[in-house]
Amino acid sequence: MRAGERAFAKTEYRYAFSLFRDAPFKRVYDNWSEDMRYMILGQLENEAIKFAESCLVHGDRGRGIEILRKISKIIPYSDEIKNLLSHLTVN
């Protein structure tokens, strides 16, 4: 995105988001796994929000909504994603 290659970045973002089907280390409860899960989910949340905002700026609101809905199933407790998703679907 920062290099101005929006088409390439969009493809790579979509590929990266498609790799997530559920929370990582879902049934592993040791300290390291818990820490890694929260770190990965935090990064996923940040990147999904950044991507959705970029989609909104570039007139691709549908793609942003699609990604936020997918990520909200993986991270159902994310208030930021819920707020952004409600904002995008209302307008």
PDB file of N, CA, C and O in Angstrom, residues 8-57:
ATOM      1  N   PHE A   8      -1.769  -4.749  -6.330  1.00  0.00           N
ATOM      2  CA  PHE A   8      -0.944  -5.829  -5.777  1.00  0.00           C
ATOM      3  C   PHE A   8      -1.202  -5.994  -4.285  1.00  0.00           C
ATOM      4  O   PHE A   8      -1.350  -7.108  -3.788  1.00  0.00           O
ATOM      5  N   ALA A   9      -1.285  -4.877  -3.569  1.00  0.00           N
ATOM      6  CA  ALA A   9      -1.527  -4.930  -2.125  1.00  0.00           C
ATOM      7  C   ALA A   9      -2.887  -5.555  -1.830  1.00  0.00           C
ATOM      8  O   ALA A   9      -3.015  -6.353  -0.899  1.00  0.00           O
ATOM      9  N   LYS A  10      -3.893  -5.211  -2.613  1.00  0.00           N
ATOM     10  CA  LYS A  10      -5.231  -5.768  -2.411  1.00  0.00           C
ATOM     11  C   LYS A  10      -5.213  -7.279  -2.589  1.00  0.00           C
ATOM     12  O   LYS A  10      -5.802  -8.015  -1.791  1.00  0.00           O
ATOM     13  N   THR A  11      -4.506  -7.746  -3.600  1.00  0.00           N
ATOM     14  CA  THR A  11      -4.386  -9.186  -3.837  1.00  0.00           C
ATOM     15  C   THR A  11      -3.691  -9.875  -2.667  1.00  0.00           C
ATOM     16  O   THR A  11      -4.131 -10.930  -2.197  1.00  0.00           O
ATOM     17  N   GLU A  12      -2.613  -9.284  -2.199  1.00  0.00           N
ATOM     18  CA  GLU A  12      -1.858  -9.885  -1.096  1.00  0.00           C
ATOM     19  C   GLU A  12      -2.638  -9.854   0.220  1.00  0.00           C
ATOM     20  O   GLU A  12      -2.603 -10.809   0.997  1.00  0.00           O
ATOM     21  N   TYR A  13      -3.333  -8.763   0.468  1.00  0.00           N
ATOM     22  CA  TYR A  13      -4.178  -8.692   1.671  1.00  0.00           C
ATOM     23  C   TYR A  13      -5.244  -9.781   1.628  1.00  0.00           C
ATOM     24  O   TYR A  13      -5.470 -10.488   2.605  1.00  0.00           O
ATOM     25  N   ARG A  14      -5.920  -9.903   0.509  1.00  0.00           N
ATOM     26  CA  ARG A  14      -6.981 -10.914   0.388  1.00  0.00           C
ATOM     27  C   ARG A  14      -6.427 -12.311   0.573  1.00  0.00           C
ATOM     28  O   ARG A  14      -7.060 -13.155   1.212  1.00  0.00           O
ATOM     29  N   TYR A  15      -5.236 -12.572   0.023  1.00  0.00           N
ATOM     30  CA  TYR A  15      -4.615 -13.878   0.210  1.00  0.00           C
ATOM     31  C   TYR A  15      -4.290 -14.115   1.683  1.00  0.00           C
ATOM     32  O   TYR A  15      -4.571 -15.182   2.232  1.00  0.00           O
ATOM     33  N   ALA A  16      -3.724 -13.115   2.340  1.00  0.00           N
ATOM     34  CA  ALA A  16      -3.374 -13.249   3.756  1.00  0.00           C
ATOM     35  C   ALA A  16      -4.620 -13.477   4.604  1.00  0.00           C
ATOM     36  O   ALA A  16      -4.624 -14.328   5.503  1.00  0.00           O
ATOM     37  N   PHE A  17      -5.690 -12.745   4.328  1.00  0.00           N
ATOM     38  CA  PHE A  17      -6.923 -12.933   5.092  1.00  0.00           C
ATOM     39  C   PHE A  17      -7.527 -14.308   4.843  1.00  0.00           C
ATOM     40  O   PHE A  17      -8.159 -14.880   5.726  1.00  0.00           O
ATOM     41  N   SER A  18      -7.343 -14.847   3.658  1.00  0.00           N
ATOM     42  CA  SER A  18      -7.905 -16.164   3.353  1.00  0.00           C
ATOM     43  C   SER A  18      -7.190 -17.280   4.116  1.00  0.00           C
ATOM     44  O   SER A  18      -7.744 -18.377   4.258  1.00  0.00           O
ATOM     45  N   LEU A  19      -6.003 -17.031   4.607  1.00  0.00           N
ATOM     46  CA  LEU A  19      -5.273 -18.048   5.366  1.00  0.00           C
ATOM     47  C   LEU A  19      -5.882 -18.285   6.747  1.00  0.00           C
ATOM     48  O   LEU A  19      -5.662 -19.336   7.349  1.00  0.00           O
ATOM     49  N   PHE A  20      -6.645 -17.337   7.242  1.00  0.00           N
ATOM     50  CA  PHE A  20      -7.262 -17.460   8.565  1.00  0.00           C
ATOM     51  C   PHE A  20      -8.649 -18.063   8.423  1.00  0.00           C
ATOM     52  O   PHE A  20      -9.501 -17.531   7.728  1.00  0.00           O
ATOM     53  N   ARG A  21      -8.852 -19.173   9.108  1.00  0.00           N
ATOM     54  CA  ARG A  21     -10.172 -19.787   9.142  1.00  0.00           C
ATOM     55  C   ARG A  21     -10.756 -19.736  10.545  1.00  0.00           C
ATOM     56  O   ARG A  21     -11.961 -19.810  10.730  1.00  0.00           O
ATOM     57  N   ASP A  22      -9.869 -19.630  11.518  1.00  0.00           N
ATOM     58  CA  ASP A  22     -10.258 -19.546  12.920  1.00  0.00           C
ATOM     59  C   ASP A  22      -9.087 -18.959  13.689  1.00  0.00           C
ATOM     60  O   ASP A  22      -8.020 -18.725  13.108  1.00  0.00           O
ATOM     61  N   ALA A  23      -9.274 -18.748  14.960  1.00  0.00           N
ATOM     62  CA  ALA A  23      -8.194 -18.209  15.784  1.00  0.00           C
ATOM     63  C   ALA A  23      -7.029 -19.202  15.839  1.00  0.00           C
ATOM     64  O   ALA A  23      -7.252 -20.411  15.955  1.00  0.00           O
ATOM     65  N   PRO A  24      -5.801 -18.717  15.737  1.00  0.00           N
ATOM     66  CA  PRO A  24      -4.652 -19.625  15.808  1.00  0.00           C
ATOM     67  C   PRO A  24      -4.501 -20.199  17.219  1.00  0.00           C
ATOM     68  O   PRO A  24      -4.868 -19.552  18.200  1.00  0.00           O
ATOM     69  N   PHE A  25      -3.977 -21.406  17.304  1.00  0.00           N
ATOM     70  CA  PHE A  25      -3.748 -22.085  18.583  1.00  0.00           C
ATOM     71  C   PHE A  25      -5.024 -22.150  19.413  1.00  0.00           C
ATOM     72  O   PHE A  25      -5.008 -21.944  20.612  1.00  0.00           O
ATOM     73  N   LYS A  26      -6.133 -22.453  18.768  1.00  0.00           N
ATOM     74  CA  LYS A  26      -7.439 -22.349  19.416  1.00  0.00           C
ATOM     75  C   LYS A  26      -7.581 -23.240  20.649  1.00  0.00           C
ATOM     76  O   LYS A  26      -8.104 -22.824  21.659  1.00  0.00           O
ATOM     77  N   ARG A  27      -7.108 -24.443  20.597  1.00  0.00           N
ATOM     78  CA  ARG A  27      -7.283 -25.363  21.720  1.00  0.00           C
ATOM     79  C   ARG A  27      -5.979 -25.647  22.453  1.00  0.00           C
ATOM     80  O   ARG A  27      -5.823 -26.691  23.058  1.00  0.00           O
ATOM     81  N   VAL A  28      -5.072 -24.694  22.388  1.00  0.00           N
ATOM     82  CA  VAL A  28      -3.795 -24.813  23.086  1.00  0.00           C
ATOM     83  C   VAL A  28      -3.768 -23.735  24.158  1.00  0.00           C
ATOM     84  O   VAL A  28      -4.002 -22.567  23.874  1.00  0.00           O
ATOM     85  N   TYR A  29      -3.480 -24.129  25.392  1.00  0.00           N
ATOM     86  CA  TYR A  29      -3.655 -23.208  26.510  1.00  0.00           C
ATOM     87  C   TYR A  29      -2.389 -22.902  27.298  1.00  0.00           C
ATOM     88  O   TYR A  29      -2.464 -22.404  28.402  1.00  0.00           O
ATOM     89  N   ASP A  30      -1.223 -23.172  26.753  1.00  0.00           N
ATOM     90  CA  ASP A  30      -0.006 -22.798  27.486  1.00  0.00           C
ATOM     91  C   ASP A  30       0.259 -21.304  27.300  1.00  0.00           C
ATOM     92  O   ASP A  30      -0.332 -20.653  26.447  1.00  0.00           O
ATOM     93  N   ASN A  31       1.126 -20.759  28.116  1.00  0.00           N
ATOM     94  CA  ASN A  31       1.366 -19.308  28.112  1.00  0.00           C
ATOM     95  C   ASN A  31       1.854 -18.795  26.755  1.00  0.00           C
ATOM     96  O   ASN A  31       1.416 -17.751  26.286  1.00  0.00           O
ATOM     97  N   TRP A  32       2.791 -19.501  26.139  1.00  0.00           N
ATOM     98  CA  TRP A  32       3.338 -19.063  24.861  1.00  0.00           C
ATOM     99  C   TRP A  32       2.241 -19.004  23.794  1.00  0.00           C
ATOM    100  O   TRP A  32       2.133 -18.033  23.041  1.00  0.00           O
ATOM    101  N   SER A  33       1.409 -20.036  23.746  1.00  0.00           N
ATOM    102  CA  SER A  33       0.339 -20.089  22.742  1.00  0.00           C
ATOM    103  C   SER A  33      -0.680 -18.979  22.965  1.00  0.00           C
ATOM    104  O   SER A  33      -1.164 -18.371  22.008  1.00  0.00           O
ATOM    105  N   GLU A  34      -1.018 -18.734  24.220  1.00  0.00           N
ATOM    106  CA  GLU A  34      -1.949 -17.641  24.530  1.00  0.00           C
ATOM    107  C   GLU A  34      -1.378 -16.300  24.084  1.00  0.00           C
ATOM    108  O   GLU A  34      -2.073 -15.498  23.459  1.00  0.00           O
ATOM    109  N   ASP A  35      -0.100 -16.062  24.396  1.00  0.00           N
ATOM    110  CA  ASP A  35       0.541 -14.807  23.997  1.00  0.00           C
ATOM    111  C   ASP A  35       0.582 -14.664  22.483  1.00  0.00           C
ATOM    112  O   ASP A  35       0.285 -13.593  21.940  1.00  0.00           O
ATOM    113  N   MET A  36       0.949 -15.727  21.785  1.00  0.00           N
ATOM    114  CA  MET A  36       1.027 -15.677  20.322  1.00  0.00           C
ATOM    115  C   MET A  36      -0.355 -15.475  19.707  1.00  0.00           C
ATOM    116  O   MET A  36      -0.505 -14.730  18.745  1.00  0.00           O
ATOM    117  N   ARG A  37      -1.361 -16.146  20.248  1.00  0.00           N
ATOM    118  CA  ARG A  37      -2.721 -15.996  19.728  1.00  0.00           C
ATOM    119  C   ARG A  37      -3.158 -14.536  19.800  1.00  0.00           C
ATOM    120  O   ARG A  37      -3.633 -13.963  18.824  1.00  0.00           O
ATOM    121  N   TYR A  38      -2.957 -13.917  20.965  1.00  0.00           N
ATOM    122  CA  TYR A  38      -3.388 -12.522  21.118  1.00  0.00           C
ATOM    123  C   TYR A  38      -2.564 -11.568  20.263  1.00  0.00           C
ATOM    124  O   TYR A  38      -3.084 -10.587  19.737  1.00  0.00           O
ATOM    125  N   MET A  39      -1.294 -11.877  20.092  1.00  0.00           N
ATOM    126  CA  MET A  39      -0.453 -11.034  19.237  1.00  0.00           C
ATOM    127  C   MET A  39      -0.920 -11.135  17.770  1.00  0.00           C
ATOM    128  O   MET A  39      -1.082 -10.124  17.086  1.00  0.00           O
ATOM    129  N   ILE A  40      -1.160 -12.355  17.310  1.00  0.00           N
ATOM    130  CA  ILE A  40      -1.585 -12.573  15.927  1.00  0.00           C
ATOM    131  C   ILE A  40      -2.968 -11.969  15.685  1.00  0.00           C
ATOM    132  O   ILE A  40      -3.204 -11.303  14.675  1.00  0.00           O
ATOM    133  N   LEU A  41      -3.884 -12.179  16.614  1.00  0.00           N
ATOM    134  CA  LEU A  41      -5.230 -11.633  16.447  1.00  0.00           C
ATOM    135  C   LEU A  41      -5.232 -10.110  16.492  1.00  0.00           C
ATOM    136  O   LEU A  41      -5.993  -9.466  15.764  1.00  0.00           O
ATOM    137  N   GLY A  42      -4.366  -9.533  17.310  1.00  0.00           N
ATOM    138  CA  GLY A  42      -4.255  -8.076  17.347  1.00  0.00           C
ATOM    139  C   GLY A  42      -3.746  -7.525  16.030  1.00  0.00           C
ATOM    140  O   GLY A  42      -4.278  -6.530  15.507  1.00  0.00           O
ATOM    141  N   GLN A  43      -2.740  -8.178  15.470  1.00  0.00           N
ATOM    142  CA  GLN A  43      -2.205  -7.752  14.177  1.00  0.00           C
ATOM    143  C   GLN A  43      -3.240  -7.947  13.068  1.00  0.00           C
ATOM    144  O   GLN A  43      -3.406  -7.089  12.198  1.00  0.00           O
ATOM    145  N   LEU A  44      -3.959  -9.065  13.116  1.00  0.00           N
ATOM    146  CA  LEU A  44      -5.007  -9.332  12.129  1.00  0.00           C
ATOM    147  C   LEU A  44      -6.092  -8.267  12.197  1.00  0.00           C
ATOM    148  O   LEU A  44      -6.536  -7.745  11.166  1.00  0.00           O
ATOM    149  N   GLU A  45      -6.498  -7.905  13.399  1.00  0.00           N
ATOM    150  CA  GLU A  45      -7.509  -6.868  13.581  1.00  0.00           C
ATOM    151  C   GLU A  45      -7.034  -5.534  13.012  1.00  0.00           C
ATOM    152  O   GLU A  45      -7.760  -4.872  12.264  1.00  0.00           O
ATOM    153  N   ASN A  46      -5.805  -5.148  13.328  1.00  0.00           N
ATOM    154  CA  ASN A  46      -5.265  -3.879  12.834  1.00  0.00           C
ATOM    155  C   ASN A  46      -5.197  -3.846  11.314  1.00  0.00           C
ATOM    156  O   ASN A  46      -5.558  -2.849  10.687  1.00  0.00           O
ATOM    157  N   GLU A  47      -4.718  -4.928  10.714  1.00  0.00           N
ATOM    158  CA  GLU A  47      -4.577  -4.970   9.254  1.00  0.00           C
ATOM    159  C   GLU A  47      -5.941  -5.013   8.563  1.00  0.00           C
ATOM    160  O   GLU A  47      -6.116  -4.402   7.507  1.00  0.00           O
ATOM    161  N   ALA A  48      -6.903  -5.699   9.146  1.00  0.00           N
ATOM    162  CA  ALA A  48      -8.246  -5.743   8.555  1.00  0.00           C
ATOM    163  C   ALA A  48      -8.877  -4.355   8.573  1.00  0.00           C
ATOM    164  O   ALA A  48      -9.499  -3.936   7.593  1.00  0.00           O
ATOM    165  N   ILE A  49      -8.703  -3.633   9.663  1.00  0.00           N
ATOM    166  CA  ILE A  49      -9.241  -2.282   9.765  1.00  0.00           C
ATOM    167  C   ILE A  49      -8.557  -1.355   8.769  1.00  0.00           C
ATOM    168  O   ILE A  49      -9.207  -0.577   8.067  1.00  0.00           O
ATOM    169  N   LYS A  50      -7.238  -1.469   8.680  1.00  0.00           N
ATOM    170  CA  LYS A  50      -6.494  -0.642   7.728  1.00  0.00           C
ATOM    171  C   LYS A  50      -6.932  -0.939   6.290  1.00  0.00           C
ATOM    172  O   LYS A  50      -7.119  -0.027   5.488  1.00  0.00           O
ATOM    173  N   PHE A  51      -7.104  -2.217   5.972  1.00  0.00           N
ATOM    174  CA  PHE A  51      -7.529  -2.598   4.630  1.00  0.00           C
ATOM    175  C   PHE A  51      -8.936  -2.091   4.338  1.00  0.00           C
ATOM    176  O   PHE A  51      -9.204  -1.561   3.254  1.00  0.00           O
ATOM    177  N   ALA A  52      -9.853  -2.238   5.294  1.00  0.00           N
ATOM    178  CA  ALA A  52     -11.227  -1.782   5.085  1.00  0.00           C
ATOM    179  C   ALA A  52     -11.291  -0.275   4.904  1.00  0.00           C
ATOM    180  O   ALA A  52     -12.040   0.224   4.055  1.00  0.00           O
ATOM    181  N   GLU A  53     -10.504   0.456   5.669  1.00  0.00           N
ATOM    182  CA  GLU A  53     -10.474   1.911   5.506  1.00  0.00           C
ATOM    183  C   GLU A  53      -9.907   2.289   4.148  1.00  0.00           C
ATOM    184  O   GLU A  53     -10.387   3.231   3.507  1.00  0.00           O
ATOM    185  N   SER A  54      -8.897   1.554   3.689  1.00  0.00           N
ATOM    186  CA  SER A  54      -8.340   1.803   2.367  1.00  0.00           C
ATOM    187  C   SER A  54      -9.375   1.517   1.279  1.00  0.00           C
ATOM    188  O   SER A  54      -9.478   2.261   0.301  1.00  0.00           O
ATOM    189  N   CYS A  55     -10.130   0.447   1.459  1.00  0.00           N
ATOM    190  CA  CYS A  55     -11.192   0.124   0.493  1.00  0.00           C
ATOM    191  C   CYS A  55     -12.226   1.238   0.452  1.00  0.00           C
ATOM    192  O   CYS A  55     -12.700   1.604  -0.623  1.00  0.00           O
ATOM    193  N   LEU A  56     -12.564   1.772   1.597  1.00  0.00           N
ATOM    194  CA  LEU A  56     -13.549   2.848   1.665  1.00  0.00           C
ATOM    195  C   LEU A  56     -13.041   4.089   0.934  1.00  0.00           C
ATOM    196  O   LEU A  56     -13.773   4.713   0.170  1.00  0.00           O
ATOM    197  N   VAL A  57     -11.777   4.422   1.129  1.00  0.00           N
ATOM    198  CA  VAL A  57     -11.182   5.589   0.480  1.00  0.00           C
ATOM    199  C   VAL A  57     -11.159   5.425  -1.037  1.00  0.00           C
ATOM    200  O   VAL A  57     -11.383   6.383  -1.774  1.00  0.00           O
TER     201      VAL A  57
END
